[in-house]
PDB file of C-alpha atoms and ligand atoms in Angstrom:
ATOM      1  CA  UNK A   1      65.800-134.421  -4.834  1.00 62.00           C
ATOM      2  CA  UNK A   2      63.964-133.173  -1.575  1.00 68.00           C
ATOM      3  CA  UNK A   3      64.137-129.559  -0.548  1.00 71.00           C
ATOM      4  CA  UNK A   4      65.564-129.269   2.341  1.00 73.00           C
ATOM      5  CA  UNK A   5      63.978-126.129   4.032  1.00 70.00           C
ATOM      6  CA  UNK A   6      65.695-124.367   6.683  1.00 72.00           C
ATOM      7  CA  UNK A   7      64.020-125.308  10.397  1.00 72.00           C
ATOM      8  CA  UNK A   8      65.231-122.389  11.978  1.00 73.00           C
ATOM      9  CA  UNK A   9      62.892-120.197  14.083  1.00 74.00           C
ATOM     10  CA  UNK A  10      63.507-116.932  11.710  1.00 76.00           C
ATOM     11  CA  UNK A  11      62.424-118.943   8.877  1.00 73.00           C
ATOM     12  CA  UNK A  12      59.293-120.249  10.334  1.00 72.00           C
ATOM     13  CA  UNK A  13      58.225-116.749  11.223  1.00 75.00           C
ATOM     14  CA  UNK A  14      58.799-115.711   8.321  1.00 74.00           C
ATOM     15  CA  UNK A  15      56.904-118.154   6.407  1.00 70.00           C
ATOM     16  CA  UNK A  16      53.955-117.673   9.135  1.00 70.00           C
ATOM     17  CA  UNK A  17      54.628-113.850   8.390  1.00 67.00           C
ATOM     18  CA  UNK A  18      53.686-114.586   4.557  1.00 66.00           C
ATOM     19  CA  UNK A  19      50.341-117.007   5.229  1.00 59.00           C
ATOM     20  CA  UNK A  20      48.867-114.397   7.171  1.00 53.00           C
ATOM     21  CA  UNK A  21      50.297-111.075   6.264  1.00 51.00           C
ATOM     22  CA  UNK A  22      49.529-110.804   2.990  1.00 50.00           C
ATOM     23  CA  UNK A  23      45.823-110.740   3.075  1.00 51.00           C
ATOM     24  CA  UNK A  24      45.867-107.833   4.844  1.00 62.00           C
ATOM     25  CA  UNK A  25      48.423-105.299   3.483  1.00 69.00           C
ATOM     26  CA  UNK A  26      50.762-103.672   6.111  1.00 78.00           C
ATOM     27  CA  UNK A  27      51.836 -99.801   5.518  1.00 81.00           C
ATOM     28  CA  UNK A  28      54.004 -97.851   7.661  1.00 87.00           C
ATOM     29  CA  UNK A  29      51.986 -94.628   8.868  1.00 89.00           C
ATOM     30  CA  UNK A  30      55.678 -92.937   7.165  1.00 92.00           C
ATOM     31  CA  UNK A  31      54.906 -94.479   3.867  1.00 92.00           C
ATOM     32  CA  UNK A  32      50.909 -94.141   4.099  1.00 92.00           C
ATOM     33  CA  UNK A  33      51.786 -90.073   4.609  1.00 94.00           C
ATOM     34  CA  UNK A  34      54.395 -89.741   1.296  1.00 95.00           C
ATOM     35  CA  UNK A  35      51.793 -92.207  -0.876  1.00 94.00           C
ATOM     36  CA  UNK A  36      49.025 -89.720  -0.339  1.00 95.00           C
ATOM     37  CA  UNK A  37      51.902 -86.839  -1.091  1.00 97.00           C
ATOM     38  CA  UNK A  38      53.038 -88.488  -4.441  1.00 97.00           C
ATOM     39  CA  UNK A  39      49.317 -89.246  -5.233  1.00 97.00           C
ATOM     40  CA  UNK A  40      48.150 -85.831  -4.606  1.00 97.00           C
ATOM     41  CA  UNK A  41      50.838 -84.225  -6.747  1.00 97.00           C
ATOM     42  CA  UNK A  42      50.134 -86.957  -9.566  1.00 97.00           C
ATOM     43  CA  UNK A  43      46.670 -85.154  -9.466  1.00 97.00           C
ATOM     44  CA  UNK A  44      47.609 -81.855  -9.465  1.00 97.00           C
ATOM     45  CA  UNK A  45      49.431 -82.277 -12.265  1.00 96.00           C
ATOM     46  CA  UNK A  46      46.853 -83.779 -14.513  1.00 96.00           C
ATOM     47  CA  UNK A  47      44.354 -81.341 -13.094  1.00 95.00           C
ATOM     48  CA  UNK A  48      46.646 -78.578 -14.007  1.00 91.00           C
ATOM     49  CA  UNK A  49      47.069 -80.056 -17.620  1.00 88.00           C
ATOM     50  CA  UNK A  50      43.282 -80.839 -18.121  1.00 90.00           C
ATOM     51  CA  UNK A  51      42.579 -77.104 -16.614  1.00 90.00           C
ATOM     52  CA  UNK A  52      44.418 -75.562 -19.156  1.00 83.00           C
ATOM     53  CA  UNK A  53      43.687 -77.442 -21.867  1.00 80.00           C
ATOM     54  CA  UNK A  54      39.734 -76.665 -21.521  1.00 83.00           C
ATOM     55  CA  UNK A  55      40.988 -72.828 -20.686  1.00 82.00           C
ATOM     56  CA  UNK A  56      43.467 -71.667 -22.616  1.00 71.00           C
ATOM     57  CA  UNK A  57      43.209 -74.103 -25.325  1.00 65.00           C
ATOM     58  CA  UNK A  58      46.538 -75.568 -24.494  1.00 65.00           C
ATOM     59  CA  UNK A  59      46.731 -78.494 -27.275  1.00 62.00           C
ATOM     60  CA  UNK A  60      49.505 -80.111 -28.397  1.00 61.00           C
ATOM     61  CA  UNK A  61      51.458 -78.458 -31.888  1.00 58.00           C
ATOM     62  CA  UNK A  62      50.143 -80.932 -33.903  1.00 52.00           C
ATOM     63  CA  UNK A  63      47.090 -82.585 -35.146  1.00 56.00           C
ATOM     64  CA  UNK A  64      45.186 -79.357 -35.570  1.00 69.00           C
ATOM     65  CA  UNK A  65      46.516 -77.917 -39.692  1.00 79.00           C
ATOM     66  CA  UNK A  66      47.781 -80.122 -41.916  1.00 82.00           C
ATOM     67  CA  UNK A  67      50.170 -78.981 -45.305  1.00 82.00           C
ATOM     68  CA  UNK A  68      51.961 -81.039 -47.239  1.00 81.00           C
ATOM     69  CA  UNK A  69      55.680 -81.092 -46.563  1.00 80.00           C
ATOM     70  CA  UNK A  70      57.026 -82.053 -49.763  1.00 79.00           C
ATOM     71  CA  UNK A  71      55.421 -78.590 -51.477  1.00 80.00           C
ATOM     72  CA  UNK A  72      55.418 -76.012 -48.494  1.00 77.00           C
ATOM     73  CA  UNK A  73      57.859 -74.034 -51.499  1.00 76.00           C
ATOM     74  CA  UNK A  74      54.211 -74.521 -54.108  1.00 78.00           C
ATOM     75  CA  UNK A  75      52.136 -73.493 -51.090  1.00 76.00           C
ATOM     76  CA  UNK A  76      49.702 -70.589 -50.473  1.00 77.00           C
ATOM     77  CA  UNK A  77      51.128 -69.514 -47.080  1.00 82.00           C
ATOM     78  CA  UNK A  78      54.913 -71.311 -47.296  1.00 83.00           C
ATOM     79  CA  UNK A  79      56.309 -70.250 -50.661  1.00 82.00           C
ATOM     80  CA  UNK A  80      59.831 -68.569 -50.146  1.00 82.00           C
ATOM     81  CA  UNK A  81      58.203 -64.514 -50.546  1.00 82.00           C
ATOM     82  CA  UNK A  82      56.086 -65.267 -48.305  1.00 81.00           C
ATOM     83  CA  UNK A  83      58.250 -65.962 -45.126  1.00 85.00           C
ATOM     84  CA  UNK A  84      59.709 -63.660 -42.219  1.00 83.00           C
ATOM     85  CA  UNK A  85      57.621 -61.162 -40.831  1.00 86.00           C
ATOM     86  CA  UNK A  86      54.206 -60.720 -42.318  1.00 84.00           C
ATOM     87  CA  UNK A  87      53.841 -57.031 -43.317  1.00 83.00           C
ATOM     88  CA  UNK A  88      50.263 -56.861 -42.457  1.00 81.00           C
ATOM     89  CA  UNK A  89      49.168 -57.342 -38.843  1.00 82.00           C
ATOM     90  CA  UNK A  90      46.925 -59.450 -37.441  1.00 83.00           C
ATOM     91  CA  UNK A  91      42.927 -58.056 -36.875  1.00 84.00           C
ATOM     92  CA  UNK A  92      44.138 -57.452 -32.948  1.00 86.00           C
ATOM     93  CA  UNK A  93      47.558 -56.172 -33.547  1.00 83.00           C
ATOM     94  CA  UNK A  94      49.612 -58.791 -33.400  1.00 87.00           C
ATOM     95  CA  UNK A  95      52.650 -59.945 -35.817  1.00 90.00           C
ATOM     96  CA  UNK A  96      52.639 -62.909 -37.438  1.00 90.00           C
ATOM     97  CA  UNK A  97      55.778 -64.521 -37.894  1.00 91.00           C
ATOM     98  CA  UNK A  98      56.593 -67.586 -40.917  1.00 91.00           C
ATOM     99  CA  UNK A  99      59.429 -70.235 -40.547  1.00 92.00           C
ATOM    100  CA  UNK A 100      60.105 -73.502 -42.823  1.00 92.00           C
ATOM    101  CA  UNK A 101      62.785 -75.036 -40.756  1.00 92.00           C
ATOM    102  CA  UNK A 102      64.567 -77.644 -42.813  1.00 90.00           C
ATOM    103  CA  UNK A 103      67.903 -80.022 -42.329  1.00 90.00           C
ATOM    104  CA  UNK A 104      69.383 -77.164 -40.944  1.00 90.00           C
ATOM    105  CA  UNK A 105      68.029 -74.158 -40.481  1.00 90.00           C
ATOM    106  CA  UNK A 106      64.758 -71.894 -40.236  1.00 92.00           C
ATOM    107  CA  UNK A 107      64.160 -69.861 -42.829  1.00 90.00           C
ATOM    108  CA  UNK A 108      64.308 -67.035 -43.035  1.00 90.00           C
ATOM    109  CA  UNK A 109      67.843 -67.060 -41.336  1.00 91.00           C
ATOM    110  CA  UNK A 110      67.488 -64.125 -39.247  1.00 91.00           C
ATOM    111  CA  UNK A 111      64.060 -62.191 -38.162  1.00 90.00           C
ATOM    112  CA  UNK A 112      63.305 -58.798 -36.127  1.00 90.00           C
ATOM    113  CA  UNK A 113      60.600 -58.284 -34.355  1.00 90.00           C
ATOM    114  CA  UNK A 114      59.158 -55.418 -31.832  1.00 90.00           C
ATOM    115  CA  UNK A 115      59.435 -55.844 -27.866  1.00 90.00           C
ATOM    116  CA  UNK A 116      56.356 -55.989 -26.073  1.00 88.00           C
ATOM    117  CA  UNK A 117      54.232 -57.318 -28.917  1.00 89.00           C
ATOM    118  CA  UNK A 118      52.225 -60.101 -29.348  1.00 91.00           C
ATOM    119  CA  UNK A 119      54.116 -62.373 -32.221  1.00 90.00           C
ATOM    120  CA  UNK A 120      52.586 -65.181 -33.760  1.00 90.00           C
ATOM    121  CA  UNK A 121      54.754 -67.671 -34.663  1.00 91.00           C
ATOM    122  CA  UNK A 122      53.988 -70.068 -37.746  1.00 91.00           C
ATOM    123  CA  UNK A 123      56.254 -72.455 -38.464  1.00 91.00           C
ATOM    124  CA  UNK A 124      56.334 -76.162 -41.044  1.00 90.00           C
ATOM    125  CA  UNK A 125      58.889 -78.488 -41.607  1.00 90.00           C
ATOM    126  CA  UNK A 126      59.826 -79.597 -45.028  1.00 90.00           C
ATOM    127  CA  UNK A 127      61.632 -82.967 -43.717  1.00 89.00           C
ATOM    128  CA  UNK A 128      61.880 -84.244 -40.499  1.00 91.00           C
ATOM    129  CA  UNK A 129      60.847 -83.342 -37.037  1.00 91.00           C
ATOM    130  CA  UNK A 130      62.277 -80.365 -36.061  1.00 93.00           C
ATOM    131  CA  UNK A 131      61.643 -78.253 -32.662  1.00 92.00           C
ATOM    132  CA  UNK A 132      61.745 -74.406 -32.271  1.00 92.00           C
ATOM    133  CA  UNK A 133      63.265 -73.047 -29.032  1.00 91.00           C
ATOM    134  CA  UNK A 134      64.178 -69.516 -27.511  1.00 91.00           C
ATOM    135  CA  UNK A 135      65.507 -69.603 -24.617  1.00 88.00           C
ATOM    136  CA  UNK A 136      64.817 -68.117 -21.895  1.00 85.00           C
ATOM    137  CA  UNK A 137      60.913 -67.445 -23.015  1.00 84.00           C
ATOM    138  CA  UNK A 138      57.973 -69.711 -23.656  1.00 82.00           C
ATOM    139  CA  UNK A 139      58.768 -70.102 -27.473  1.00 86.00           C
ATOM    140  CA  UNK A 140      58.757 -74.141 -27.643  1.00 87.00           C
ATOM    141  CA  UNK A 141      57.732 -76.365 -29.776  1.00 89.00           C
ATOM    142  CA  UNK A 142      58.104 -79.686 -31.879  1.00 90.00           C
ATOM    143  CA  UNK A 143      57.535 -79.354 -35.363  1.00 90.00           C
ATOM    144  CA  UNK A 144      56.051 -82.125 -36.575  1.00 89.00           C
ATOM    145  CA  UNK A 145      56.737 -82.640 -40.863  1.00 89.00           C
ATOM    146  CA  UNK A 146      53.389 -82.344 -42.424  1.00 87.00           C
ATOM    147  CA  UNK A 147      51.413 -80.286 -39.980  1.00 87.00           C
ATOM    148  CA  UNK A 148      51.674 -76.600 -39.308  1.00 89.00           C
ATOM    149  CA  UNK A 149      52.881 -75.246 -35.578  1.00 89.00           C
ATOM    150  CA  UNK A 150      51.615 -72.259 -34.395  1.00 88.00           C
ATOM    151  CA  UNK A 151      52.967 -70.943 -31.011  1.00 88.00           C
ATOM    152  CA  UNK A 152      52.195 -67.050 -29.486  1.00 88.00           C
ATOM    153  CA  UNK A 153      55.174 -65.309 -27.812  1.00 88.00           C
ATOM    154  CA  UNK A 154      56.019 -61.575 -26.183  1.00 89.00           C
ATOM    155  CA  UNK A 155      59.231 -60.603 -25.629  1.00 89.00           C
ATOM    156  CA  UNK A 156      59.551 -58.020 -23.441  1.00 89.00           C
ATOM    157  CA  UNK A 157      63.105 -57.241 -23.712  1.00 89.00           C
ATOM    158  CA  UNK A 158      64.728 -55.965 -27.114  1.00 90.00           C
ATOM    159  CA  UNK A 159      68.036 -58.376 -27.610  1.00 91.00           C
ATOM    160  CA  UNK A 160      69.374 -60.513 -30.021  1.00 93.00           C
ATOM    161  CA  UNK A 161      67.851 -63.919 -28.936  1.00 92.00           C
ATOM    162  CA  UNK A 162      68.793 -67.528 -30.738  1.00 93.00           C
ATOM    163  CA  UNK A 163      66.367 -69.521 -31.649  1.00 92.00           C
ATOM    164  CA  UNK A 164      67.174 -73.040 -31.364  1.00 93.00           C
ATOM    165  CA  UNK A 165      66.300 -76.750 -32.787  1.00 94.00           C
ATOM    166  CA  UNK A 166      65.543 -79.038 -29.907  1.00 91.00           C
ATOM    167  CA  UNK A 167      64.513 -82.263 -31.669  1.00 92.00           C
ATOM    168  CA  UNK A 168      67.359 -84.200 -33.215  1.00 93.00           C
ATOM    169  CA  UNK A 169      66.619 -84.038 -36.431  1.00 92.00           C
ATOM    170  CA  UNK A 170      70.568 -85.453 -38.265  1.00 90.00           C
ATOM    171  CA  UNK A 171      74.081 -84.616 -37.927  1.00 92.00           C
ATOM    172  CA  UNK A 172      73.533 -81.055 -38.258  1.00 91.00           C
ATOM    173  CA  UNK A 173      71.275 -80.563 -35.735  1.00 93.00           C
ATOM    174  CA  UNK A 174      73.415 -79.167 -33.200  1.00 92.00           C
ATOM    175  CA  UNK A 175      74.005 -76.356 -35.914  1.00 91.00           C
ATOM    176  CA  UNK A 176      70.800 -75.584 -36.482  1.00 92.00           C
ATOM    177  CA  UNK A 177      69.678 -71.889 -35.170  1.00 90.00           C
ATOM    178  CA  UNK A 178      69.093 -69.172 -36.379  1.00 92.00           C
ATOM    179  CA  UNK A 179      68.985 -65.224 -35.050  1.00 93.00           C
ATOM    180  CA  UNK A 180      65.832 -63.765 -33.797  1.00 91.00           C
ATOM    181  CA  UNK A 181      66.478 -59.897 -33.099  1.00 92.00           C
ATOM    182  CA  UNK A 182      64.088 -58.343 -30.967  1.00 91.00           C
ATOM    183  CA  UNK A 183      64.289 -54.547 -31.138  1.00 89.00           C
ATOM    184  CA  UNK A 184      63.010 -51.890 -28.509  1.00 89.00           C
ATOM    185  CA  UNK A 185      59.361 -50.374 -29.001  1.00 84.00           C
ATOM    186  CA  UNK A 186      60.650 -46.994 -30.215  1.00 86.00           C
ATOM    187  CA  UNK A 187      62.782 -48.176 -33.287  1.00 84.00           C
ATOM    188  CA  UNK A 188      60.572 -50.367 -34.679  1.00 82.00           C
ATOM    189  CA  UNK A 189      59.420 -50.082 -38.126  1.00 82.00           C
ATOM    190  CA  UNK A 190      56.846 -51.825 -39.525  1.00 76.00           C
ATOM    191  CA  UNK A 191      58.288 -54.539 -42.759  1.00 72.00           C
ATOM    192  CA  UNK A 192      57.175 -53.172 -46.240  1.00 66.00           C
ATOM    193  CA  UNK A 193      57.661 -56.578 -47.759  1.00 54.00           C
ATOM    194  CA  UNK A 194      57.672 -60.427 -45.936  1.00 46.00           C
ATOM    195  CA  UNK A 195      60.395 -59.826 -44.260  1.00 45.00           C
ATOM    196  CA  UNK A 196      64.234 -60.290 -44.366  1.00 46.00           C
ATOM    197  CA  UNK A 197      65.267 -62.682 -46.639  1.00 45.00           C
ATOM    198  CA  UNK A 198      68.403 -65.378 -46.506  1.00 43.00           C
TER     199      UNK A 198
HETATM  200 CU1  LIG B 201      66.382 -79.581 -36.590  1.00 73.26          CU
HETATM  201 CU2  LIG B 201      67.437 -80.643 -34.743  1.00 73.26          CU
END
């Protein structure tokens, strides 16, 4: 069966059009202006990533301490006494806060800590993947079963604040929270023992 092309002057334009046109590539001065747009902010992004990764030593949560999941309970820095706020601050003054979160919760349940200081956050799984969230700050981050996440937060303003899974980690994961309480300068005491418990 022949082909029977059509012999109509649009089509024959067209197909001259194509023999011709596509060695050299046409773009509208319009489209030439929004390419170099979209390709600038492509590179501003990745510059902005690469900058403060060499920086600030932005790196993702993982990949950096492993622990074994299956005995964060057995281990040095996991074991249940040893969670919540650490009663001994860090060398520069900050706090350094423990989590296990687990199918569904962190633990401890519930945590204070001071406004306006530097809080180190510390947190393993013991299952699955699990992210930490506050809202409204820059506490974020996955938490990836088998290595530890460490994330630093301030928060100026004293307030109960949730903190909140963000990874789907199972059919209670839209339960799982827990309270963070962040309590003014002036009434803060420093914890005599790791914390508040469950
Ligand atoms: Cu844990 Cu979602």
């Amino acid at each position: 069966m022949r082909i029977r092309f059509p012999d109509k002057q649009w089509f024959r334009e067209k197909m001259a059009g194509l023999g011709g046109g596509m060695s050299r590539l046409e773009i509208d001065e319009l489209e030439r202006k929004w390419l170099s747009v979209s390709l600038a902010m492509i590179g501003l992004f990745v510059g902005a990533i690469v900058v403060t990764a060499v920086s600030q030593g932005v790196h993702p949560p993982s990949h950096v301490e492993t622990i074994d999941s299956a005995s964060l309970h057995l281990s040095q820095e996991f074991a249940e006494d040893k969670l919540g706020v650490q009663p001994t601050p860090l060398a520069d003054g900050s706090l350094q806060v423990r989590l296990v979160a687990g199918r569904y919760g962190f633990y401890p349940r519930e945590i204070e800590v001071p406004a306006g200081r530097r809080i180190v956050f510390r947190m393993a799984s013991m299952d699955v993947l699990h992210g930490a969230h506050i809202p409204m700050t820059n506490m974020s981050t996955m938490i990836v079963p088998g290595y530890v996440s460490e994330v630093v937060s301030v928060f100026p303003k004293p307030g109960e604040y949730p903190m909140l899974c963000n990874e789907y980690c199972g059919l209670g994961h839209d339960h799982m929270w827990s309270k963070v309480t962040v309590i003014a300068q002036e009434n803060w005491r420093e914890p005599a023992t790791g914390g508040k418990q469950p």
